[in-house]
Structure formats: C-alpha cells, structure tokens
mmCIF file of C-alpha atoms and ligand atoms in Angstrom:
data_model
loop_
_atom_site.group_PDB
_atom_site.id
_atom_site.type_symbol
_atom_site.label_atom_id
_atom_site.label_comp_id
_atom_site.label_asym_id
_atom_site.label_seq_id
_atom_site.Cartn_x
_atom_site.Cartn_y
_atom_site.Cartn_z
ATOM 1 C CA MET A 1 -18.779 -4.798 -81.728
ATOM 2 C CA ALA A 2 -17.924 -2.597 -78.637
ATOM 3 C CA MET A 3 -18.381 1.241 -78.445
ATOM 4 C CA THR A 4 -15.565 3.642 -79.096
ATOM 5 C CA PRO A 5 -14.770 5.902 -75.738
ATOM 6 C CA VAL A 6 -16.782 8.504 -77.281
ATOM 7 C CA GLU A 7 -19.719 6.495 -78.042
ATOM 8 C CA ALA A 8 -19.656 5.293 -74.399
ATOM 9 C CA LEU A 9 -19.459 8.806 -73.269
ATOM 10 C CA ASN A 10 -22.381 9.897 -75.480
ATOM 11 C CA ALA A 11 -24.457 6.902 -74.638
ATOM 12 C CA GLY A 12 -24.032 7.294 -70.653
ATOM 13 C CA PHE A 13 -23.764 10.999 -70.353
ATOM 14 C CA ALA A 14 -24.758 13.541 -73.385
ATOM 15 C CA GLN A 15 -27.507 15.808 -72.861
ATOM 16 C CA SER A 16 -29.366 16.383 -75.764
ATOM 17 C CA GLY A 17 -28.744 20.091 -77.599
ATOM 18 C CA ALA A 18 -26.518 20.418 -74.727
ATOM 19 C CA ILE A 19 -23.427 18.288 -74.286
ATOM 20 C CA ARG A 20 -22.416 15.983 -76.692
ATOM 21 C CA PHE A 21 -18.954 14.086 -76.928
ATOM 22 C CA GLU A 22 -16.144 14.049 -79.588
ATOM 23 C CA THR A 23 -12.639 13.351 -80.323
ATOM 24 C CA ARG A 24 -10.858 16.566 -80.910
ATOM 25 C CA PHE A 25 -6.872 17.443 -80.771
ATOM 26 C CA ASP A 26 -6.716 13.605 -80.566
ATOM 27 C CA GLY A 27 -8.617 12.918 -77.363
ATOM 28 C CA PRO A 28 -11.903 12.704 -76.059
ATOM 29 C CA VAL A 29 -13.780 16.087 -75.217
ATOM 30 C CA ALA A 30 -16.846 17.272 -73.997
ATOM 31 C CA CYS A 31 -18.752 19.845 -76.441
ATOM 32 C CA LEU A 32 -21.022 22.096 -73.937
ATOM 33 C CA SER A 33 -23.315 24.728 -75.423
ATOM 34 C CA HIS A 34 -25.811 26.932 -73.670
ATOM 35 C CA ARG A 35 -27.730 29.766 -75.066
ATOM 36 C CA GLY A 36 -25.014 30.337 -77.733
ATOM 37 C CA SER A 37 -21.995 30.013 -75.766
ATOM 38 C CA THR A 38 -19.669 27.153 -75.853
ATOM 39 C CA ALA A 39 -16.847 25.406 -74.115
ATOM 40 C CA ILE A 40 -14.847 22.248 -74.859
ATOM 41 C CA VAL A 41 -13.336 20.185 -71.949
ATOM 42 C CA ALA A 42 -10.957 17.431 -72.029
ATOM 43 C CA LEU A 43 -11.446 14.196 -70.024
ATOM 44 C CA GLN A 44 -7.534 14.482 -69.901
ATOM 45 C CA GLY A 45 -6.365 16.658 -67.256
ATOM 46 C CA ALA A 46 -10.054 17.762 -66.993
ATOM 47 C CA GLN A 47 -9.000 20.621 -68.722
ATOM 48 C CA VAL A 48 -11.176 23.416 -70.145
ATOM 49 C CA LEU A 49 -9.852 24.148 -73.680
ATOM 50 C CA SER A 50 -12.380 26.695 -74.954
ATOM 51 C CA TYR A 51 -14.686 28.994 -74.003
ATOM 52 C CA VAL A 52 -16.417 31.342 -76.634
ATOM 53 C CA PRO A 53 -19.318 33.232 -75.045
ATOM 54 C CA ALA A 54 -22.640 34.101 -76.948
ATOM 55 C CA GLY A 55 -22.127 36.817 -79.312
ATOM 56 C CA GLY A 56 -18.579 37.080 -78.613
ATOM 57 C CA THR A 57 -15.274 35.700 -79.671
ATOM 58 C CA GLU A 58 -12.577 32.915 -77.865
ATOM 59 C CA LEU A 59 -11.736 33.862 -74.651
ATOM 60 C CA LEU A 60 -9.058 30.900 -73.967
ATOM 61 C CA TRP A 61 -5.846 30.677 -75.792
ATOM 62 C CA LEU A 62 -4.638 27.158 -77.002
ATOM 63 C CA SER A 63 -1.437 26.407 -78.698
ATOM 64 C CA PRO A 64 -1.237 25.547 -82.405
ATOM 65 C CA VAL A 65 0.362 22.385 -81.888
ATOM 66 C CA ALA A 66 -1.899 21.299 -78.947
ATOM 67 C CA ARG A 67 -2.772 17.337 -78.880
ATOM 68 C CA LEU A 68 -3.832 15.245 -76.322
ATOM 69 C CA GLY A 69 -2.562 11.641 -75.252
ATOM 70 C CA THR A 70 1.062 13.109 -75.386
ATOM 71 C CA GLY A 71 1.524 12.345 -72.024
ATOM 72 C CA LYS A 72 2.499 15.692 -71.432
ATOM 73 C CA ALA A 73 -0.059 18.736 -70.581
ATOM 74 C CA VAL A 74 -1.891 20.302 -73.357
ATOM 75 C CA ARG A 75 -0.436 23.836 -73.790
ATOM 76 C CA GLY A 76 -3.626 26.323 -73.184
ATOM 77 C CA GLY A 77 -7.008 26.472 -72.005
ATOM 78 C CA ILE A 78 -7.223 26.112 -67.869
ATOM 79 C CA PRO A 79 -4.533 23.185 -66.987
ATOM 80 C CA VAL A 80 -5.142 22.090 -63.416
ATOM 81 C CA CYS A 81 -2.341 22.338 -61.146
ATOM 82 C CA TRP A 82 -2.776 19.744 -57.993
ATOM 83 C CA PRO A 83 -2.148 18.805 -55.159
ATOM 84 C CA TRP A 84 0.948 21.523 -55.953
ATOM 85 C CA PHE A 85 1.748 24.256 -57.298
ATOM 86 C CA GLY A 86 5.213 25.326 -59.259
ATOM 87 C CA PRO A 87 7.811 22.722 -58.575
ATOM 88 C CA HIS A 88 7.436 20.502 -55.998
ATOM 89 C CA PRO A 89 8.282 22.202 -52.588
ATOM 90 C CA GLU A 90 11.003 19.655 -51.337
ATOM 91 C CA ASP A 91 11.474 17.110 -54.439
ATOM 92 C CA GLY A 92 12.476 18.963 -58.059
ATOM 93 C CA SER A 93 12.350 15.439 -59.592
ATOM 94 C CA LYS A 94 8.453 15.780 -59.246
ATOM 95 C CA PRO A 95 6.550 16.941 -62.031
ATOM 96 C CA ALA A 96 6.141 20.479 -62.213
ATOM 97 C CA HIS A 97 2.279 21.825 -61.160
ATOM 98 C CA GLY A 98 1.437 18.155 -59.561
ATOM 99 C CA PHE A 99 0.585 14.951 -61.536
ATOM 100 C CA VAL A 100 -2.999 15.297 -62.429
ATOM 101 C CA ARG A 101 -2.840 17.842 -65.708
ATOM 102 C CA ALA A 102 -2.019 15.283 -68.038
ATOM 103 C CA ALA A 103 -3.747 12.363 -66.433
ATOM 104 C CA LEU A 104 -7.489 10.883 -67.312
ATOM 105 C CA TRP A 105 -9.985 12.153 -65.240
ATOM 106 C CA HIS A 106 -13.424 9.966 -65.065
ATOM 107 C CA LEU A 107 -16.686 12.207 -65.966
ATOM 108 C CA THR A 108 -19.032 11.277 -63.081
ATOM 109 C CA ALA A 109 -22.106 13.903 -63.974
ATOM 110 C CA THR A 110 -23.611 15.861 -66.500
ATOM 111 C CA SER A 111 -26.773 18.141 -66.550
ATOM 112 C CA ALA A 112 -28.749 20.546 -68.545
ATOM 113 C CA GLU A 113 -31.040 22.979 -67.182
ATOM 114 C CA HIS A 114 -32.931 25.874 -68.649
ATOM 115 C CA ASP A 115 -30.212 28.236 -66.626
ATOM 116 C CA GLY A 116 -27.103 26.351 -67.974
ATOM 117 C CA VAL A 117 -25.059 23.043 -68.372
ATOM 118 C CA ARG A 118 -22.870 21.219 -66.229
ATOM 119 C CA MET A 119 -20.269 18.453 -65.830
ATOM 120 C CA VAL A 120 -18.497 16.669 -63.074
ATOM 121 C CA LEU A 121 -15.284 14.983 -63.318
ATOM 122 C CA ASP A 122 -13.360 13.489 -60.624
ATOM 123 C CA PHE A 123 -9.758 11.613 -60.278
ATOM 124 C CA ASP A 124 -8.720 8.971 -58.544
ATOM 125 C CA ALA A 125 -6.285 10.400 -55.926
ATOM 126 C CA THR A 126 -6.260 6.893 -53.772
ATOM 127 C CA ALA A 127 -4.547 4.910 -56.184
ATOM 128 C CA ILE A 128 -1.501 7.232 -56.187
ATOM 129 C CA ASP A 129 1.793 6.422 -55.561
ATOM 130 C CA PRO A 130 2.758 7.231 -52.362
ATOM 131 C CA ALA A 131 6.092 8.049 -53.048
ATOM 132 C CA LEU A 132 5.024 10.856 -55.553
ATOM 133 C CA TRP A 133 2.492 11.634 -52.763
ATOM 134 C CA PRO A 134 1.729 10.140 -49.488
ATOM 135 C CA HIS A 135 -1.862 11.307 -48.806
ATOM 136 C CA GLN A 136 -5.562 10.253 -49.973
ATOM 137 C CA ALA A 137 -7.695 12.882 -51.278
ATOM 138 C CA GLY A 138 -10.850 12.761 -53.367
ATOM 139 C CA VAL A 139 -10.739 16.125 -55.975
ATOM 140 C CA THR A 140 -13.590 16.876 -58.245
ATOM 141 C CA LEU A 141 -13.672 19.421 -61.180
ATOM 142 C CA SER A 142 -16.952 20.819 -62.424
ATOM 143 C CA VAL A 143 -17.535 23.394 -65.155
ATOM 144 C CA GLU A 144 -20.510 25.365 -65.395
ATOM 145 C CA LEU A 145 -21.598 26.964 -68.597
ATOM 146 C CA ARG A 146 -24.276 29.735 -67.999
ATOM 147 C CA ASP A 147 -23.909 33.198 -68.892
ATOM 148 C CA LYS A 148 -20.469 32.901 -67.608
ATOM 149 C CA LEU A 149 -18.072 30.050 -67.079
ATOM 150 C CA LYS A 150 -17.556 28.623 -63.807
ATOM 151 C CA VAL A 151 -14.805 25.830 -62.887
ATOM 152 C CA THR A 152 -14.672 24.856 -59.503
ATOM 153 C CA LEU A 153 -11.912 22.120 -58.251
ATOM 154 C CA GLU A 154 -12.746 21.108 -54.976
ATOM 155 C CA THR A 155 -10.719 18.571 -52.758
ATOM 156 C CA VAL A 156 -11.801 16.643 -49.542
ATOM 157 C CA ASN A 157 -8.795 14.998 -47.402
ATOM 158 C CA THR A 158 -9.818 11.403 -47.232
ATOM 159 C CA GLY A 159 -6.462 10.222 -45.198
ATOM 160 C CA SER A 160 -5.580 10.338 -42.153
ATOM 161 C CA THR A 161 -2.719 12.757 -42.499
ATOM 162 C CA GLU A 162 -2.789 16.521 -42.737
ATOM 163 C CA ILE A 163 -2.406 17.992 -46.398
ATOM 164 C CA ALA A 164 -0.261 21.648 -47.016
ATOM 165 C CA LEU A 165 -2.552 21.903 -50.705
ATOM 166 C CA THR A 166 -0.927 24.361 -53.100
ATOM 167 C CA GLN A 167 -2.946 24.317 -56.434
ATOM 168 C CA ALA A 168 -3.813 26.548 -59.616
ATOM 169 C CA LEU A 169 -6.478 26.993 -62.698
ATOM 170 C CA HIS A 170 -3.800 27.799 -65.130
ATOM 171 C CA THR A 171 -5.469 30.010 -66.905
ATOM 172 C CA TYR A 172 -4.504 31.122 -70.642
ATOM 173 C CA LEU A 173 -6.196 34.208 -71.871
ATOM 174 C CA ALA A 174 -6.715 35.210 -75.148
ATOM 175 C CA VAL A 175 -5.361 38.677 -76.298
ATOM 176 C CA GLY A 176 -4.594 40.469 -79.537
ATOM 177 C CA GLU A 177 -1.606 41.724 -78.608
ATOM 178 C CA VAL A 178 -0.212 41.093 -75.054
ATOM 179 C CA CYS A 179 2.028 44.300 -75.048
ATOM 180 C CA ASP A 180 -1.296 46.367 -75.202
ATOM 181 C CA VAL A 181 -3.059 44.850 -72.571
ATOM 182 C CA VAL A 182 -3.737 46.427 -69.064
ATOM 183 C CA ILE A 183 -4.362 44.403 -66.611
ATOM 184 C CA SER A 184 -5.927 45.872 -62.978
ATOM 185 C CA GLY A 185 -7.588 44.730 -60.142
ATOM 186 C CA LEU A 186 -4.144 43.926 -58.222
ATOM 187 C CA ASP A 187 -3.093 47.528 -57.169
ATOM 188 C CA GLY A 188 -1.435 47.625 -54.080
ATOM 189 C CA ARG A 189 -1.172 43.906 -53.957
ATOM 190 C CA ARG A 190 2.342 42.335 -52.639
ATOM 191 C CA TYR A 191 3.635 39.739 -55.003
ATOM 192 C CA ILE A 192 6.414 37.250 -55.334
ATOM 193 C CA ASP A 193 8.203 37.995 -58.057
ATOM 194 C CA GLN A 194 9.445 34.655 -59.195
ATOM 195 C CA LEU A 195 12.397 36.128 -61.384
ATOM 196 C CA ASP A 196 13.943 37.746 -58.511
ATOM 197 C CA PRO A 197 12.627 35.965 -55.492
ATOM 198 C CA SER A 198 14.583 38.263 -53.348
ATOM 199 C CA ALA A 199 12.108 40.823 -54.367
ATOM 200 C CA ALA A 200 8.664 41.118 -53.043
ATOM 201 C CA PRO A 201 7.049 44.566 -54.684
ATOM 202 C CA VAL A 202 3.812 46.148 -54.119
ATOM 203 C CA GLN A 203 2.018 46.634 -57.141
ATOM 204 C CA SER A 204 1.450 50.102 -58.170
ATOM 205 C CA GLY A 205 -1.556 50.480 -60.806
ATOM 206 C CA PRO A 206 -2.356 48.234 -63.158
ATOM 207 C CA ILE A 207 0.160 45.837 -65.003
ATOM 208 C CA ARG A 208 1.471 46.053 -68.387
ATOM 209 C CA ILE A 209 3.384 42.980 -70.326
ATOM 210 C CA ALA A 210 6.692 44.282 -71.846
ATOM 211 C CA ALA A 211 9.231 41.466 -70.860
ATOM 212 C CA GLU A 212 8.478 38.003 -68.873
ATOM 213 C CA VAL A 213 6.415 38.385 -66.083
ATOM 214 C CA ASP A 214 5.923 35.446 -63.241
ATOM 215 C CA ARG A 215 4.433 37.225 -60.075
ATOM 216 C CA ILE A 216 2.510 35.455 -57.560
ATOM 217 C CA TYR A 217 0.422 38.424 -55.997
ATOM 218 C CA GLN A 218 -0.344 37.553 -52.501
ATOM 219 C CA GLY A 219 -3.538 38.558 -50.404
ATOM 220 C CA SER A 220 -5.663 39.082 -53.482
ATOM 221 C CA SER A 221 -9.427 37.535 -53.533
ATOM 222 C CA ASP A 222 -9.995 40.314 -55.860
ATOM 223 C CA THR A 223 -11.790 40.185 -59.340
ATOM 224 C CA VAL A 224 -8.942 40.903 -62.024
ATOM 225 C CA THR A 225 -10.050 42.378 -65.277
ATOM 226 C CA VAL A 226 -8.091 42.270 -68.728
ATOM 227 C CA ALA A 227 -8.467 45.353 -70.920
ATOM 228 C CA ASP A 228 -7.436 44.464 -74.462
ATOM 229 C CA PRO A 229 -7.596 47.305 -76.608
ATOM 230 C CA SER A 230 -7.123 45.169 -80.229
ATOM 231 C CA LEU A 231 -9.848 42.922 -79.416
ATOM 232 C CA LYS A 232 -11.967 45.629 -78.068
ATOM 233 C CA ARG A 233 -13.132 43.677 -75.198
ATOM 234 C CA THR A 234 -12.232 43.165 -71.481
ATOM 235 C CA ILE A 235 -12.126 39.554 -69.669
ATOM 236 C CA GLN A 236 -12.957 39.329 -66.013
ATOM 237 C CA ILE A 237 -11.834 36.830 -63.896
ATOM 238 C CA ALA A 238 -13.646 36.683 -60.423
ATOM 239 C CA LYS A 239 -13.008 34.132 -57.653
ATOM 240 C CA ALA A 240 -13.438 32.631 -54.582
ATOM 241 C CA GLY A 241 -11.190 30.257 -52.260
ATOM 242 C CA SER A 242 -8.170 32.005 -53.491
ATOM 243 C CA ALA A 243 -6.000 34.629 -52.049
ATOM 244 C CA SER A 244 -3.075 34.504 -54.690
ATOM 245 C CA THR A 245 -3.145 35.412 -58.420
ATOM 246 C CA VAL A 246 -0.493 34.338 -60.555
ATOM 247 C CA VAL A 247 0.385 36.764 -63.477
ATOM 248 C CA TRP A 248 2.786 35.001 -66.144
ATOM 249 C CA ASN A 249 3.900 35.728 -69.909
ATOM 250 C CA PRO A 250 7.027 33.960 -71.054
ATOM 251 C CA TRP A 251 7.879 36.843 -73.478
ATOM 252 C CA THR A 252 10.497 36.027 -76.107
ATOM 253 C CA VAL A 253 13.268 33.630 -74.870
ATOM 254 C CA LYS A 254 11.144 31.632 -72.507
ATOM 255 C CA GLY A 255 8.427 31.666 -74.886
ATOM 256 C CA ALA A 256 11.228 30.129 -77.461
ATOM 257 C CA ARG A 257 12.661 27.864 -74.841
ATOM 258 C CA LEU A 258 9.008 25.860 -74.033
ATOM 259 C CA GLY A 259 8.937 25.453 -77.893
ATOM 260 C CA ASP A 260 5.191 24.721 -77.775
ATOM 261 C CA LEU A 261 3.526 28.203 -77.912
ATOM 262 C CA GLY A 262 3.761 27.987 -81.864
ATOM 263 C CA ALA A 263 5.477 31.160 -83.706
ATOM 264 C CA ASP A 264 5.237 34.070 -81.614
ATOM 265 C CA GLY A 265 2.646 32.341 -79.143
ATOM 266 C CA TYR A 266 3.465 34.214 -76.191
ATOM 267 C CA ARG A 267 1.978 37.707 -78.057
ATOM 268 C CA HIS A 268 -1.408 36.317 -77.957
ATOM 269 C CA PHE A 269 -1.751 34.852 -74.373
ATOM 270 C CA VAL A 270 -1.571 36.291 -70.837
ATOM 271 C CA CYS A 271 -2.356 33.513 -67.520
ATOM 272 C CA ILE A 272 -4.028 35.117 -64.752
ATOM 273 C CA GLU A 273 -4.213 31.813 -62.741
ATOM 274 C CA THR A 274 -6.888 31.507 -59.979
ATOM 275 C CA ALA A 275 -4.435 29.660 -57.157
ATOM 276 C CA ASN A 276 -3.317 28.934 -53.967
ATOM 277 C CA ALA A 277 0.244 29.630 -53.723
ATOM 278 C CA GLY A 278 3.319 31.490 -52.339
ATOM 279 C CA ALA A 279 2.201 31.869 -48.569
ATOM 280 C CA ASP A 280 -1.286 30.506 -49.504
ATOM 281 C CA ILE A 281 -1.150 27.319 -48.516
ATOM 282 C CA LYS A 282 -4.066 25.594 -47.645
ATOM 283 C CA THR A 283 -4.081 23.046 -44.712
ATOM 284 C CA LEU A 284 -6.657 20.265 -45.150
ATOM 285 C CA ARG A 285 -6.782 18.309 -41.809
ATOM 286 C CA PRO A 286 -8.239 14.607 -42.339
ATOM 287 C CA GLY A 287 -11.928 15.307 -43.554
ATOM 288 C CA ALA A 288 -11.520 18.564 -44.608
ATOM 289 C CA ARG A 289 -12.124 20.140 -47.605
ATOM 290 C CA HIS A 290 -11.442 23.219 -50.134
ATOM 291 C CA SER A 291 -13.009 24.505 -52.949
ATOM 292 C CA LEU A 292 -11.084 26.527 -55.270
ATOM 293 C CA MET A 293 -13.428 28.416 -58.031
ATOM 294 C CA GLN A 294 -13.096 31.139 -60.808
ATOM 295 C CA GLU A 295 -15.598 32.427 -63.127
ATOM 296 C CA LEU A 296 -14.644 34.011 -66.665
ATOM 297 C CA SER A 297 -16.813 36.538 -68.672
ATOM 298 C CA THR A 298 -16.561 39.305 -70.664
ATOM 299 C CA GLY A 299 -17.391 43.123 -71.368
ATOM 300 C CA PRO A 300 -17.172 45.767 -73.706
ATOM 301 C CA LEU A 301 -13.852 48.079 -73.576
ATOM 302 C CA LEU A 302 -14.453 50.875 -71.077
ATOM 303 C CA LYS A 303 -12.828 54.038 -72.631
ATOM 304 C CA SER A 304 -10.744 54.957 -70.006
ATOM 305 C CA ALA A 305 -8.969 51.672 -70.637
HETATM 306 O O1 TA6 B 1 2.573 29.971 -63.744
HETATM 307 C C1 TA6 B 1 3.370 30.253 -64.060
HETATM 308 C C2 TA6 B 1 4.406 29.321 -64.278
HETATM 309 O O2 TA6 B 1 4.468 28.736 -62.431
HETATM 310 C C3 TA6 B 1 5.754 29.691 -64.644
HETATM 311 O O3 TA6 B 1 6.819 29.729 -63.873
HETATM 312 C C4 TA6 B 1 6.130 28.574 -66.036
HETATM 313 O O4 TA6 B 1 6.655 27.396 -65.456
HETATM 314 C C5 TA6 B 1 4.526 28.210 -66.209
HETATM 315 O O5 TA6 B 1 4.195 28.131 -64.541
HETATM 316 C C6 TA6 B 1 4.228 27.059 -66.858
HETATM 317 O O6 TA6 B 1 4.730 26.049 -66.552
HETATM 318 P P1 TA6 B 1 4.585 24.363 -67.435
HETATM 319 O O7 TA6 B 1 5.298 23.426 -66.505
HETATM 320 O O8 TA6 B 1 3.267 24.600 -67.826
HETATM 321 O O9 TA6 B 1 5.530 24.873 -68.553
#
C-alpha cells in the first residue's frame, strides 16, 4: 500500500517530539514544537500559518476561511512574495506578488537540536516558464523555531542574466483591535503611499490605523514594534537584508472586497512586511545571492505605549 504524502513526509523528515507532518486546512503542513513554542508551516507556498511562543498566544492572523489547495494563496500567516512584490512591474497580467505563494515547495531538510528546530524548503525555479520569468534561480525558505521565530528567504541567481529582485515576507500579525495598536520603529522614514503614489511623506511618530493603510517605508532596516493594548502584548519584528517595510491594513471597504477575511477580519490583523520593495530593489548578477530574514518575538506591553 503506497504511503500518503503526509506518511511519506513523516517517514522521511519527522523529528521525534519536534517536527511531525499532518493534514491541516486541507493540505500537508509541518507542526514544529520546541520548549513550549509551536509553529505550523504549509508546504504550499512555504507559508508559515501559525506561531505561538511558549506561554503566549497566536502571533499570526489566519483567515477563518483559510484553505490549502484552492490554487490561491492562503490569506494570513506569512505569504512569500517572490520574485516580485505587488503587481508585476511591466505586465499587470502576471500574478500579484510573484508566483511561489500558491505553489508547492519541496521539503529538503529538517533538524531538531537542543536550542531549536529547523526546516528548509525549496522551490524549483529552474522549471519556470520563461514567459512568466526569464531567469534561473534557486530559492529556499528556512523556518527556525527557538525562543523566537526566524524566517529566511534566500535567492541565488543560477542563470546567466541579471535579476532585479523585489520580494517580501508578507506577515499578518494578529491583533485584538487594529484601531488600538501603536506601531513604532518607522519614525522619520519616508514612505511610498500606495493610496496616493504622488506623495512620499515622512513618518512622524508612531503609526495608528484608522483607515486603509498601504505604505512602503523606505530606508527602514529597523526593528518594528506593534503595541497591542487589547491583547496586552507587544510584537517585535527584527530583520536583516531588508531596507523596506510595508505596513498594510485594508480597513472596511477593501477588506469587504477581498472577500476572504471573514466577517470584520480587517479588525484583527496588521501586516508588517519585511521586504525589498519600492526603490529597495536587489540586483543579483549571475552567481550572486541575497538573503531576506525576519525574526518575530513577543513581549510585555510597556506602560508608556
Ligand atoms: O502588502 C500590501 C499589498 O501589496 C496591498 O496592496 C494588498 O494588495 C495586499 O498586498 C494583499 O495582496 P493580495 O494579492 O494578497 O490580496
């Protein structure tokens, strides 16, 4: 009797007490656990769907109608936008945010050490239709669960042409009430306002959400902190290899139009995205590589927030 995909994954990659594979949201996922922290990673899109730090509660928002295998990216968690961020720069008929976030990635390694658990997935970008993307590249996503959650997206240009890469770890952070959160770490940074591209204002002070917000902060390699009074916590997003940070909430009208947020879904997440976007384009010569990394953690709500 042939093994099911999940059985084959467990046979090849399970790590006792640390990594096992299950069917969740109608598709194969890896369930990681380490010293009381847990994470769930779908092989589709190499998408982190859940991260619960030890002693804490869920840090990632996932649509209540999230399902794998629908041919569309799952709304929530940490979608991987690659090898372009947002609409394709020249051809609007190409999928927004690139072509890997709904594709099946391949698990290449798992490990469990005393200090943490790690899994690595790769996407075979050599088999891409040149009409969709006329380059060759290797791309891997690694997830490391320690006392924080570290996600790294690495690209190597394996072709003979120069790649202009934009990308993002499009993180949906779970919040109690989006209009109560205070987002700090971007003060003084200039941003592209996607709702008014003619503007390029400079952020003054912390960010609050009281309408649709869709901004690409430039020159920002800073750690961003989201203070959430209703869940009585802060979430920190530290990063490397990224000089742009996207802040997005669709609010009511766009939220309803998206149709996959669930009722009032917009109230319970804010996207803080570790990106190379806007003017922050990574140009990779043949053989060159670039790594985009973010690390999520949580802490107490500071009185001053
Ligand atoms: O990251 C912000 C953004 O580019 C918004 O403009 C909005 O389109 C969002 O991504 C979600 O895009 P998606 O294709 O996942 O619906």
